[in-house]
């Protein structure tokens, strides 16, 4: 009888560290302090050190992280309503929401067809006098090609923001995601490589002024209690999630290494000509948050159904691109052929650091057995 394979075994991932997580919970419980305390302070310090930056600010989730970065630049007078930010056309909608929620204009850029990340040539082509920033999404756990993007931003006096929601621990030329631009937004949604046991996020930056403004904005616009400098929001990483994330941060590199072993076995042994395997660029270290393959010629849905029949769970990231969503109906008329093809063709295979050897072999077998 064939074994079923989960797409992602979150229970198995977290139970590896059950005793450490329980100890962290008890530490918070017995401290009697649940917001803006020592656990948050320690996690922010540790994650900043891990990324190689001066500042880490814990926030409620990854979307808030990106919204707050852009809002802070507006507060500082660097951005204003109606300014443009270039963002990939094939990203998750959160990247675009962060721009439009701040009354700025998302300008969608076609991705590089090999890596699915921003194409620097396309970014250069889209710059106008209203462009103020580039939002580089490190999709699926692989950083964008940041050197040319940095050069473009420097030449045009633009901010370079990282959407690092899927790239905790990924490296570009030896530098970790979160330290590659002017600021970065992270998500610690439970399914991420560094996942909380609930919603959580963070912002990293080396910009002292930006960090100071965000520290106020995310806490009701206040630096001193009951004194409000800005019309801010409540978006704080609580003590419990900070403590749990601190436990998991200590294991992140090991877990990323295990994901890489799964990915390398997939890359070496999946040999079905109907399947296009992902490309790991030579400039960095992919953390394989998602192992996304392509099934062209309209075969994606048949492949998904076939794997489901074989007991192998898959996920489509993402079936509808942002410009085709009802939320952005004003963009529905636009055509982005590369992005639309990716959204039509891509499907994600099971990937986690707790996959068993027989599960990995089962995924490879069913992929190779699939026929047109």
Coordinates of C-alpha atoms in Angstrom, one line a residue:
X1 CA 0.0 0.0 0.0
X2 CA 1.4 3.4 -1.0
X3 CA 2.1 5.9 1.8
X4 CA 0.3 9.3 1.9
X5 CA 2.5 12.4 1.8
X6 CA 1.5 15.6 3.4
X7 CA 2.4 18.9 1.7
X8 CA 3.7 20.3 5.0
X9 CA 3.7 18.6 8.4
X10 CA 3.6 21.5 10.8
X11 CA 2.8 19.3 13.7
X12 CA 5.9 17.2 13.1
X13 CA 8.1 20.3 12.6
X14 CA 7.0 21.8 15.9
X15 CA 6.9 18.7 18.0
X16 CA 10.7 18.2 17.4
X17 CA 11.1 21.1 19.8
X18 CA 8.2 20.3 22.1
X19 CA 10.2 20.6 25.4
X20 CA 11.9 23.8 24.4
X21 CA 8.6 25.4 23.2
X22 CA 6.9 24.3 26.5
X23 CA 9.8 25.8 28.5
X24 CA 9.5 29.1 26.5
X25 CA 5.7 29.1 27.2
X26 CA 6.2 28.6 30.9
X27 CA 8.8 31.3 31.0
X28 CA 6.4 33.8 29.5
X29 CA 3.5 32.6 31.6
X30 CA 5.4 32.9 34.9
X31 CA 6.9 36.3 33.9
X32 CA 3.5 37.9 34.0
X33 CA 4.6 40.2 31.1
X34 CA 3.0 39.6 27.7
X35 CA 3.6 42.7 25.5
X36 CA 6.9 44.5 24.8
X37 CA 9.0 42.7 27.3
X38 CA 12.3 40.8 27.5
X39 CA 11.3 38.0 25.2
X40 CA 10.6 40.4 22.3
X41 CA 13.8 42.4 23.1
X42 CA 15.9 39.2 23.0
X43 CA 14.3 37.9 19.8
X44 CA 14.7 41.2 18.0
X45 CA 18.4 41.3 19.0
X46 CA 18.9 37.7 17.9
X47 CA 17.1 38.0 14.6
X48 CA 18.9 41.3 13.8
X49 CA 22.3 39.5 14.5
X50 CA 21.2 36.5 12.4
X51 CA 20.3 38.7 9.4
X52 CA 23.4 40.9 9.9
X53 CA 21.6 44.2 10.5
X54 CA 21.4 46.9 13.2
X55 CA 17.6 46.9 13.8
X56 CA 14.8 44.3 14.0
X57 CA 11.3 45.4 15.0
X58 CA 8.8 42.7 15.7
X59 CA 5.3 43.3 14.3
X60 CA 2.0 41.4 14.1
X61 CA 2.4 39.8 10.6
X62 CA 4.3 40.1 7.3
X63 CA 1.7 42.3 5.6
X64 CA 2.0 44.8 8.4
X65 CA 5.8 44.7 8.1
X66 CA 5.6 45.9 4.5
X67 CA 2.8 48.4 5.1
X68 CA 4.8 49.9 8.0
X69 CA 8.0 50.3 6.0
X70 CA 6.2 52.2 3.3
X71 CA 4.2 54.2 5.8
X72 CA 7.4 55.2 7.6
X73 CA 8.9 56.5 4.4
X74 CA 5.8 58.6 3.9
X75 CA 6.0 59.9 7.4
X76 CA 9.7 60.8 6.8
X77 CA 8.6 62.7 3.6
X78 CA 10.4 60.3 1.3
X79 CA 7.2 58.9 -0.3
X80 CA 3.9 60.6 -0.9
X81 CA 0.5 59.6 -2.1
X82 CA 0.5 58.7 -5.8
X83 CA 4.2 57.7 -5.9
X84 CA 5.0 54.5 -7.7
X85 CA 6.7 51.3 -6.4
X86 CA 7.8 48.6 -8.8
X87 CA 6.8 45.1 -7.7
X88 CA 6.7 41.7 -9.4
X89 CA 3.5 40.8 -11.2
X90 CA 3.6 37.2 -10.0
X91 CA 3.9 37.8 -6.3
X92 CA 1.4 37.0 -3.5
X93 CA -1.1 39.8 -3.3
X94 CA 0.3 41.0 0.1
X95 CA 3.2 42.6 -1.7
X96 CA 0.8 44.7 -3.8
X97 CA -1.6 45.4 -0.9
X98 CA 1.2 47.0 1.1
X99 CA 1.7 49.6 -1.7
X100 CA -2.0 50.4 -2.4
X101 CA -2.9 50.5 1.3
X102 CA -0.5 53.4 1.6
X103 CA -2.1 55.2 -1.4
X104 CA 0.9 54.6 -3.6
X105 CA 0.7 53.0 -7.0
X106 CA 1.9 49.4 -7.7
X107 CA 3.7 49.1 -11.0
X108 CA 3.8 45.5 -11.9
X109 CA 7.0 44.0 -13.5
X110 CA 7.3 40.7 -15.4
X111 CA 9.6 38.3 -13.6
X112 CA 12.6 36.5 -14.9
X113 CA 11.2 33.3 -16.3
X114 CA 14.0 31.0 -14.9
X115 CA 13.9 32.1 -11.3
X116 CA 10.4 33.8 -11.1
X117 CA 12.1 36.8 -9.4
X118 CA 12.3 40.4 -10.6
X119 CA 14.0 40.9 -13.9
X120 CA 16.3 43.9 -13.5
X121 CA 15.9 44.9 -17.2
X122 CA 12.2 45.0 -16.8
X123 CA 12.6 47.1 -13.6
X124 CA 14.8 49.6 -15.5
X125 CA 12.2 49.9 -18.3
X126 CA 9.4 50.7 -15.9
X127 CA 11.0 53.6 -14.0
X128 CA 9.2 56.9 -14.4
X129 CA 9.6 60.3 -12.7
X130 CA 7.1 59.1 -10.1
X131 CA 9.0 55.9 -9.2
X132 CA 10.2 56.0 -5.6
X133 CA 11.1 52.4 -4.8
X134 CA 11.5 48.8 -5.9
X135 CA 9.9 46.1 -3.9
X136 CA 12.0 42.9 -4.5
X137 CA 10.2 39.8 -3.5
X138 CA 12.4 36.8 -2.7
X139 CA 10.0 34.3 -4.0
X140 CA 9.8 30.6 -2.8
X141 CA 13.0 31.0 -0.7
X142 CA 15.4 32.4 -3.3
X143 CA 16.6 36.0 -3.2
X144 CA 16.1 38.2 -6.2
X145 CA 19.3 39.2 -8.1
X146 CA 20.0 42.1 -5.8
X147 CA 23.3 43.6 -7.2
X148 CA 21.8 44.9 -10.4
X149 CA 18.7 46.1 -8.5
X150 CA 20.9 47.9 -6.1
X151 CA 22.7 49.6 -8.9
X152 CA 19.4 50.6 -10.6
X153 CA 18.1 52.0 -7.3
X154 CA 21.3 53.9 -6.6
X155 CA 21.3 55.4 -10.1
X156 CA 17.7 56.6 -9.9
X157 CA 17.7 57.5 -6.2
X158 CA 15.1 54.9 -5.3
X159 CA 14.6 52.9 -2.1
X160 CA 15.1 49.1 -2.3
X161 CA 12.7 47.2 -0.1
X162 CA 12.8 43.4 0.4
X163 CA 9.7 41.3 0.7
X164 CA 11.5 38.6 2.6
X165 CA 8.4 36.8 3.8
X166 CA 9.5 33.5 2.2
X167 CA 13.3 33.8 2.7
X168 CA 14.4 33.5 6.3
X169 CA 18.0 32.5 6.1
X170 CA 18.4 32.7 2.3
X171 CA 21.7 34.3 1.2
X172 CA 22.8 36.4 -1.8
X173 CA 26.5 36.4 -2.4
X174 CA 27.0 35.5 1.3
X175 CA 24.6 38.1 2.7
X176 CA 21.4 37.1 4.2
X177 CA 17.9 38.3 3.1
X178 CA 16.9 41.2 5.3
X179 CA 20.3 42.9 4.9
X180 CA 20.2 43.3 1.1
X181 CA 18.1 46.5 0.8
X182 CA 17.1 49.6 2.7
X183 CA 14.6 47.6 4.7
X184 CA 12.9 44.2 4.7
X185 CA 9.6 42.8 5.8
X186 CA 9.4 39.2 7.1
X187 CA 6.5 37.0 7.8
X188 CA 6.6 34.3 10.5
X189 CA 3.3 32.7 9.4
X190 CA 3.3 29.2 10.7
X191 CA 4.1 27.6 7.4
X192 CA 7.3 29.7 6.8
X193 CA 10.7 28.2 7.3
X194 CA 10.8 30.3 10.5
X195 CA 7.2 29.9 11.6
X196 CA 5.5 31.1 14.7
X197 CA 2.5 29.3 16.3
X198 CA 0.2 32.0 15.1
X199 CA 0.6 35.2 13.1
X200 CA 3.9 37.2 13.5
X201 CA 6.3 39.3 11.5
X202 CA 9.3 41.6 11.6
X203 CA 11.1 44.5 9.9
X204 CA 14.9 44.7 9.5
X205 CA 16.9 47.7 8.5
X206 CA 20.3 49.4 9.0
X207 CA 18.6 52.9 8.8
X208 CA 18.4 54.4 12.3
X209 CA 15.8 57.0 11.4
X210 CA 13.6 54.5 9.7
X211 CA 13.7 52.2 12.6
X212 CA 12.9 55.0 15.0
X213 CA 9.8 56.0 13.0
X214 CA 8.6 52.4 12.7
X215 CA 9.1 51.8 16.4
X216 CA 6.6 54.5 17.0
X217 CA 4.2 53.8 14.2
X218 CA 3.7 50.1 15.1
X219 CA 2.8 51.1 18.7
X220 CA 0.0 53.6 18.2
X221 CA 2.5 56.2 16.9
X222 CA 4.0 56.4 20.3
X223 CA 7.5 56.3 21.7
X224 CA 6.5 57.4 25.2
X225 CA 3.3 56.0 26.7
X226 CA 0.3 58.3 26.1
X227 CA 2.4 60.6 23.9
X228 CA 1.5 60.0 20.3
X229 CA 3.8 61.5 17.6
X230 CA 1.9 59.9 14.6
X231 CA -1.5 58.4 13.8
X232 CA 0.0 54.9 14.2
X233 CA -1.4 51.4 14.5
X234 CA -1.2 48.5 16.9
X235 CA 1.0 45.9 15.2
X236 CA 3.2 44.3 17.8
X237 CA 4.9 40.9 18.1
X238 CA 3.8 39.6 21.5
X239 CA 6.0 38.0 24.1
X240 CA 4.7 34.5 23.6
X241 CA 5.3 34.4 19.9
X242 CA 8.7 36.1 20.3
X243 CA 9.7 33.4 22.8
X244 CA 8.6 30.6 20.6
X245 CA 10.3 32.1 17.5
X246 CA 13.5 32.4 19.6
X247 CA 13.5 28.6 20.1
X248 CA 12.9 28.0 16.4
X249 CA 15.5 30.5 15.2
X250 CA 18.2 28.4 16.9
X251 CA 17.2 25.5 14.7
X252 CA 16.6 27.5 11.4
X253 CA 19.9 26.8 9.7
X254 CA 19.6 23.1 10.4
X255 CA 16.1 23.0 9.1
X256 CA 17.0 24.9 5.9
X257 CA 19.9 22.4 5.4
X258 CA 17.4 19.5 5.6
X259 CA 15.1 21.2 3.1
X260 CA 18.1 21.6 0.8
X261 CA 18.7 17.9 1.0
X262 CA 15.1 17.2 -0.1
X263 CA 15.4 19.7 -2.9
X264 CA 18.6 18.2 -4.2
X265 CA 17.1 14.7 -4.3
X266 CA 14.1 16.0 -6.2
X267 CA 16.4 17.9 -8.6
X268 CA 18.5 14.8 -9.2
X269 CA 15.8 12.2 -9.5
X270 CA 12.7 13.8 -11.0
X271 CA 13.3 13.2 -14.6
X272 CA 9.8 13.4 -16.3
X273 CA 10.1 15.6 -19.4
X274 CA 6.7 17.0 -18.7
X275 CA 8.0 18.6 -15.6
X276 CA 10.1 21.7 -15.5
X277 CA 12.2 21.8 -12.3
X278 CA 13.0 25.0 -10.4
X279 CA 16.3 26.9 -11.0
X280 CA 18.6 27.7 -8.1
X281 CA 20.7 30.7 -9.2
X282 CA 24.4 30.5 -8.7
X283 CA 24.5 33.8 -6.8
X284 CA 22.9 32.6 -3.6
X285 CA 21.7 30.0 -1.2
X286 CA 18.1 28.9 -1.8
X287 CA 16.2 27.9 1.4
X288 CA 13.5 26.0 -0.5
X289 CA 10.5 27.4 1.3
X290 CA 8.5 26.1 -1.7
X291 CA 9.6 23.6 -4.3
X292 CA 7.6 24.9 -7.3
X293 CA 7.6 23.0 -10.6
X294 CA 5.9 23.8 -13.9
X295 CA 3.5 21.6 -15.9
X296 CA 3.1 23.3 -19.3
X297 CA 0.5 22.7 -22.0
X298 CA -2.4 22.9 -19.6
X299 CA -1.3 19.8 -17.6
X300 CA -1.1 21.4 -14.2
X301 CA -4.6 20.5 -13.0
X302 CA -4.4 17.0 -14.3
X303 CA -1.1 16.5 -12.5
X304 CA -2.6 17.9 -9.3
X305 CA -5.5 15.5 -9.5
X306 CA -3.2 12.6 -10.3
X307 CA -1.0 13.3 -7.3
X308 CA -4.0 13.6 -5.1
X309 CA -5.2 10.2 -6.3
X310 CA -1.8 8.8 -5.3
X311 CA -2.0 10.3 -1.8
X312 CA 0.5 13.1 -2.4
X313 CA -0.7 16.6 -1.4
X314 CA 0.3 19.6 -3.5
X315 CA -0.5 23.3 -3.4
X316 CA -0.8 25.9 -6.2
X317 CA 1.1 29.1 -5.3
X318 CA -0.8 31.1 -6.6
X319 CA -3.7 30.4 -9.0
X320 CA -4.7 34.0 -9.7
X321 CA -2.1 36.8 -10.2
X322 CA -2.7 40.1 -8.4
X323 CA -3.8 42.0 -11.6
X324 CA -6.6 39.5 -12.2
X325 CA -8.0 39.7 -8.7
X326 CA -11.4 41.3 -8.0
X327 CA -9.6 43.4 -5.4
X328 CA -7.7 45.1 -8.2
X329 CA -10.4 45.2 -10.9
X330 CA -8.9 48.4 -12.3
X331 CA -5.9 46.3 -13.3
X332 CA -7.9 43.3 -14.7
X333 CA -7.5 44.6 -18.3
X334 CA -3.7 44.4 -18.1
X335 CA -1.8 41.5 -19.7
X336 CA 1.4 40.0 -18.3
X337 CA 2.1 36.9 -20.4
X338 CA 5.1 35.6 -18.4
X339 CA 3.4 36.0 -15.0
X340 CA 0.1 34.6 -16.3
X341 CA 1.8 31.5 -17.7
X342 CA 3.6 31.0 -14.4
X343 CA 0.3 31.2 -12.4
X344 CA -1.3 28.8 -14.9
X345 CA 1.6 26.3 -14.8
X346 CA 3.2 26.2 -11.3
X347 CA 2.4 23.7 -8.6
X348 CA 4.3 23.1 -5.4
X349 CA 5.5 19.6 -4.2
X350 CA 5.7 18.5 -0.6
X351 CA 8.7 20.2 1.2
X352 CA 9.6 20.2 4.8
X353 CA 12.6 19.4 7.1
X354 CA 10.8 16.4 8.6
X355 CA 10.1 14.5 5.4
X356 CA 10.9 10.8 5.7
X357 CA 13.1 9.1 3.0
X358 CA 10.2 7.0 1.9
X359 CA 8.0 10.1 1.5
X360 CA 10.6 11.8 -0.7
X361 CA 11.0 8.7 -2.8
X362 CA 7.2 8.4 -3.1
X363 CA 6.9 12.0 -4.4
X364 CA 9.7 11.3 -7.0
X365 CA 8.1 8.1 -8.1
X366 CA 4.6 9.6 -8.7
X367 CA 6.2 12.6 -10.5
X368 CA 8.1 10.3 -12.8
X369 CA 5.1 8.0 -13.4
X370 CA 2.8 10.9 -14.6
X371 CA 1.9 10.7 -18.3
X372 CA 0.3 13.1 -20.7

